[in-house]
Amino acid sequence: TPETSSPASSTEESYTPRTPEVNTGSKLLSELRSREAEKRDEELRKLRELRETDALLKEDGGAAAIPERVAQRMGKRMIPFVGIPLFGSFASFIGFWYLAVYKDMEFQPAVVATTSFAFLAIGLLGITYSVVSSSWDDDRDGSVLGVDEFQKNVGSLRDGLSRTKENAVLREKMMGLSEEEIQRAIDGQEKRDKAKNNKKDAWME
């Protein structure tokens, strides 16, 4: 007769513990919770920085103003980048008038208008370039053409726009919370950061 497995052995096989699968699931769940906690802490760090910035601007309204040296630097850059195109616009208009009156040359009004408008457009771009290509560091004059400063400042503007969107989201979330709840959450995040730093310092020692 064929051998049959006993009920006891079948029961043991059915209820054999699957430790690896359970451990893997617990590990994934723990990692997920850790990522969510880190995400919340990062959001609280940004919220703390936003509140500190708001407090600074409230105490000193001139903190957001452009430093005088930086403003002077921008003004100096506008002389060539804006002045030359504006001069070209007036010179072209006078040139067309002179050729038409004294040389009996005819020009289509659209040509005159387009030429003058092109110089004016270059002048407007010159205003933007003069501001963005200036060194925004109060203690650094920057280069003559400001190419490096332009690239750096464009990156700063992009970061600023990104922070503005993030701050808008944070402010919207703050609207539904009381001051006590916000401060309690920030204090908790600071304690966790301090505990992590202490643990890191102890491990390095």
Coordinates of C-alpha atoms in Angstrom, one line a residue:
T1 CA 0.0 0.0 0.0
P2 CA 1.3 3.5 -0.7
E3 CA 2.7 5.4 2.2
T4 CA 0.5 8.2 3.5
S5 CA 1.7 11.1 5.6
S6 CA 0.4 11.3 9.1
P7 CA -2.0 14.0 10.2
A8 CA 0.6 15.3 12.6
S9 CA 3.2 15.8 9.9
S10 CA 0.7 17.5 7.7
T11 CA -0.3 19.9 10.4
E12 CA 3.3 20.7 11.2
E13 CA 4.0 21.5 7.5
S14 CA 0.9 23.7 7.3
Y15 CA 1.9 25.7 10.3
T16 CA 5.6 26.0 9.6
P17 CA 6.5 29.6 10.6
R18 CA 7.5 31.8 7.7
T19 CA 10.0 34.0 9.5
P20 CA 11.8 35.5 6.4
E21 CA 8.6 36.9 4.9
V22 CA 7.4 38.3 8.2
N23 CA 10.8 39.9 8.9
T24 CA 10.9 41.4 5.3
G25 CA 7.4 42.9 5.7
S26 CA 8.3 44.4 9.1
K27 CA 11.4 45.9 7.7
L28 CA 9.6 47.5 4.8
L29 CA 7.0 48.9 7.1
S30 CA 9.6 50.2 9.4
E31 CA 11.4 51.9 6.5
L32 CA 8.2 53.4 5.3
R33 CA 7.4 54.8 8.7
S34 CA 11.0 56.2 8.9
R35 CA 10.7 57.9 5.6
E36 CA 7.3 59.4 6.5
A37 CA 8.8 60.7 9.8
E38 CA 11.8 62.2 8.1
K39 CA 9.5 63.9 5.6
R40 CA 7.4 65.4 8.4
D41 CA 10.6 66.6 10.2
E42 CA 11.9 68.2 7.0
E43 CA 8.6 70.0 6.6
L44 CA 8.8 71.2 10.2
R45 CA 12.4 72.4 9.6
K46 CA 11.2 74.5 6.7
L47 CA 8.3 75.8 8.8
R48 CA 10.7 76.8 11.5
E49 CA 12.9 78.7 9.0
L50 CA 9.8 80.4 7.6
R51 CA 8.7 81.6 11.0
E52 CA 12.2 82.8 11.8
T53 CA 12.3 84.8 8.6
D54 CA 8.9 86.3 9.2
A55 CA 10.0 87.3 12.7
L56 CA 13.2 88.9 11.3
L57 CA 11.3 90.9 8.7
K58 CA 8.8 92.0 11.3
E59 CA 11.5 93.3 13.6
D60 CA 13.6 94.9 10.8
G61 CA 11.6 96.0 7.7
G62 CA 14.8 96.9 5.9
A63 CA 16.2 93.4 6.0
A64 CA 14.6 92.6 2.6
A65 CA 15.9 95.8 1.0
I66 CA 18.7 95.8 -1.6
P67 CA 22.0 96.8 0.0
E68 CA 23.2 100.2 -1.1
R69 CA 26.4 99.0 -2.7
V70 CA 24.5 96.3 -4.7
A71 CA 22.1 99.0 -5.9
Q72 CA 24.9 101.2 -7.0
R73 CA 26.5 98.3 -8.8
M74 CA 23.3 97.7 -10.7
G75 CA 23.1 101.4 -11.6
K76 CA 26.6 101.4 -13.0
R77 CA 25.8 98.4 -15.2
M78 CA 22.8 100.1 -16.6
I79 CA 24.9 102.9 -18.2
P80 CA 26.3 100.7 -21.0
F81 CA 23.6 98.0 -21.2
V82 CA 20.7 100.4 -21.2
G83 CA 22.2 103.7 -22.3
I84 CA 23.7 102.5 -25.5
P85 CA 20.5 100.9 -26.9
L86 CA 18.5 104.0 -25.9
F87 CA 21.1 106.2 -27.7
G88 CA 20.8 103.9 -30.7
S89 CA 17.0 104.3 -30.7
F90 CA 17.2 108.1 -30.7
A91 CA 20.1 108.1 -33.2
S92 CA 18.3 105.8 -35.6
F93 CA 15.2 108.1 -35.5
I94 CA 17.2 111.2 -36.1
G95 CA 19.2 109.4 -38.9
F96 CA 16.0 108.4 -40.7
W97 CA 14.7 112.0 -40.4
Y98 CA 18.0 113.4 -41.7
L99 CA 18.1 111.1 -44.7
A100 CA 14.4 111.7 -45.5
V101 CA 14.6 115.5 -45.3
Y102 CA 18.1 116.3 -46.6
K103 CA 18.8 113.3 -48.9
D104 CA 15.3 112.8 -50.3
M105 CA 15.3 109.2 -49.3
E106 CA 12.0 107.5 -48.5
F107 CA 11.5 104.9 -45.8
Q108 CA 8.5 102.9 -44.9
P109 CA 7.1 103.9 -41.5
A110 CA 7.2 100.3 -40.5
V111 CA 11.0 100.2 -41.0
V112 CA 11.5 103.3 -38.8
A113 CA 9.2 102.0 -36.1
T114 CA 10.7 98.5 -36.1
T115 CA 14.3 99.9 -35.9
S116 CA 13.4 102.2 -33.0
F117 CA 11.4 99.5 -31.2
A118 CA 14.3 97.0 -31.6
F119 CA 16.7 99.4 -29.8
L120 CA 14.1 100.0 -27.1
A121 CA 13.6 96.2 -26.6
I122 CA 17.3 95.7 -26.3
G123 CA 17.4 98.5 -23.7
L124 CA 14.6 96.8 -21.7
L125 CA 16.6 93.5 -21.8
G126 CA 19.6 95.5 -20.7
I127 CA 17.8 96.6 -17.6
T128 CA 17.1 93.0 -16.7
Y129 CA 20.6 91.9 -17.5
S130 CA 22.1 94.8 -15.5
V131 CA 20.2 93.7 -12.4
V132 CA 20.7 90.0 -12.7
S133 CA 24.4 90.1 -13.8
S134 CA 25.4 92.3 -10.9
S135 CA 27.0 90.7 -7.9
W136 CA 24.4 90.4 -5.1
D137 CA 27.2 89.9 -2.6
D138 CA 27.7 93.2 -0.8
D139 CA 31.5 92.5 -0.4
R140 CA 32.2 91.3 -3.9
D141 CA 32.2 93.5 -7.0
G142 CA 31.9 90.7 -9.6
S143 CA 33.3 90.5 -13.1
V144 CA 33.1 93.1 -15.9
L145 CA 30.5 91.4 -18.0
G146 CA 28.9 89.5 -15.2
V147 CA 28.4 86.2 -17.0
D148 CA 29.2 84.1 -13.9
E149 CA 27.1 86.3 -11.7
F150 CA 24.2 86.1 -14.1
Q151 CA 24.2 82.3 -14.0
K152 CA 24.5 82.3 -10.2
N153 CA 21.7 84.8 -9.7
V154 CA 19.4 83.0 -12.1
G155 CA 19.8 79.9 -10.1
S156 CA 19.1 81.9 -6.9
L157 CA 15.9 83.2 -8.5
R158 CA 14.8 79.7 -9.4
D159 CA 15.4 78.6 -5.8
G160 CA 13.5 81.6 -4.5
L161 CA 10.5 80.8 -6.7
S162 CA 10.6 77.2 -5.5
R163 CA 10.8 78.3 -1.8
T164 CA 7.9 80.7 -2.4
K165 CA 5.7 77.9 -3.6
E166 CA 6.7 75.7 -0.6
N167 CA 6.1 78.6 1.8
A168 CA 2.7 79.1 0.3
V169 CA 1.9 75.4 1.0
L170 CA 3.2 75.7 4.6
R171 CA 1.2 78.8 5.3
E172 CA -1.9 77.1 4.0
K173 CA -1.3 74.2 6.4
M174 CA -0.6 76.6 9.3
M175 CA -4.0 78.2 8.9
G176 CA -5.8 75.3 10.4
L177 CA -3.5 75.0 13.5
S178 CA -3.2 77.0 16.6
E179 CA 0.0 78.7 17.7
E180 CA 0.4 76.2 20.5
E181 CA 0.1 73.2 18.2
I182 CA 2.6 74.7 15.7
Q183 CA 5.2 75.5 18.4
R184 CA 4.7 72.0 20.0
A185 CA 5.4 70.3 16.7
I186 CA 8.5 72.4 16.1
D187 CA 9.8 71.8 19.6
G188 CA 9.4 68.1 19.1
Q189 CA 11.3 68.2 15.8
E190 CA 14.1 70.1 17.4
K191 CA 14.4 67.5 20.2
R192 CA 14.5 64.7 17.6
D193 CA 17.3 66.5 15.7
K194 CA 19.2 67.1 18.9
A195 CA 18.9 63.4 19.9
K196 CA 20.1 62.3 16.5
N197 CA 23.1 64.7 16.7
N198 CA 24.0 63.5 20.1
K199 CA 23.8 59.8 19.0
K200 CA 26.0 60.7 16.0
D201 CA 28.6 62.4 18.1
A202 CA 28.7 59.5 20.5
W203 CA 29.2 57.1 17.7
M204 CA 32.1 59.1 16.2
E205 CA 33.8 59.2 19.6

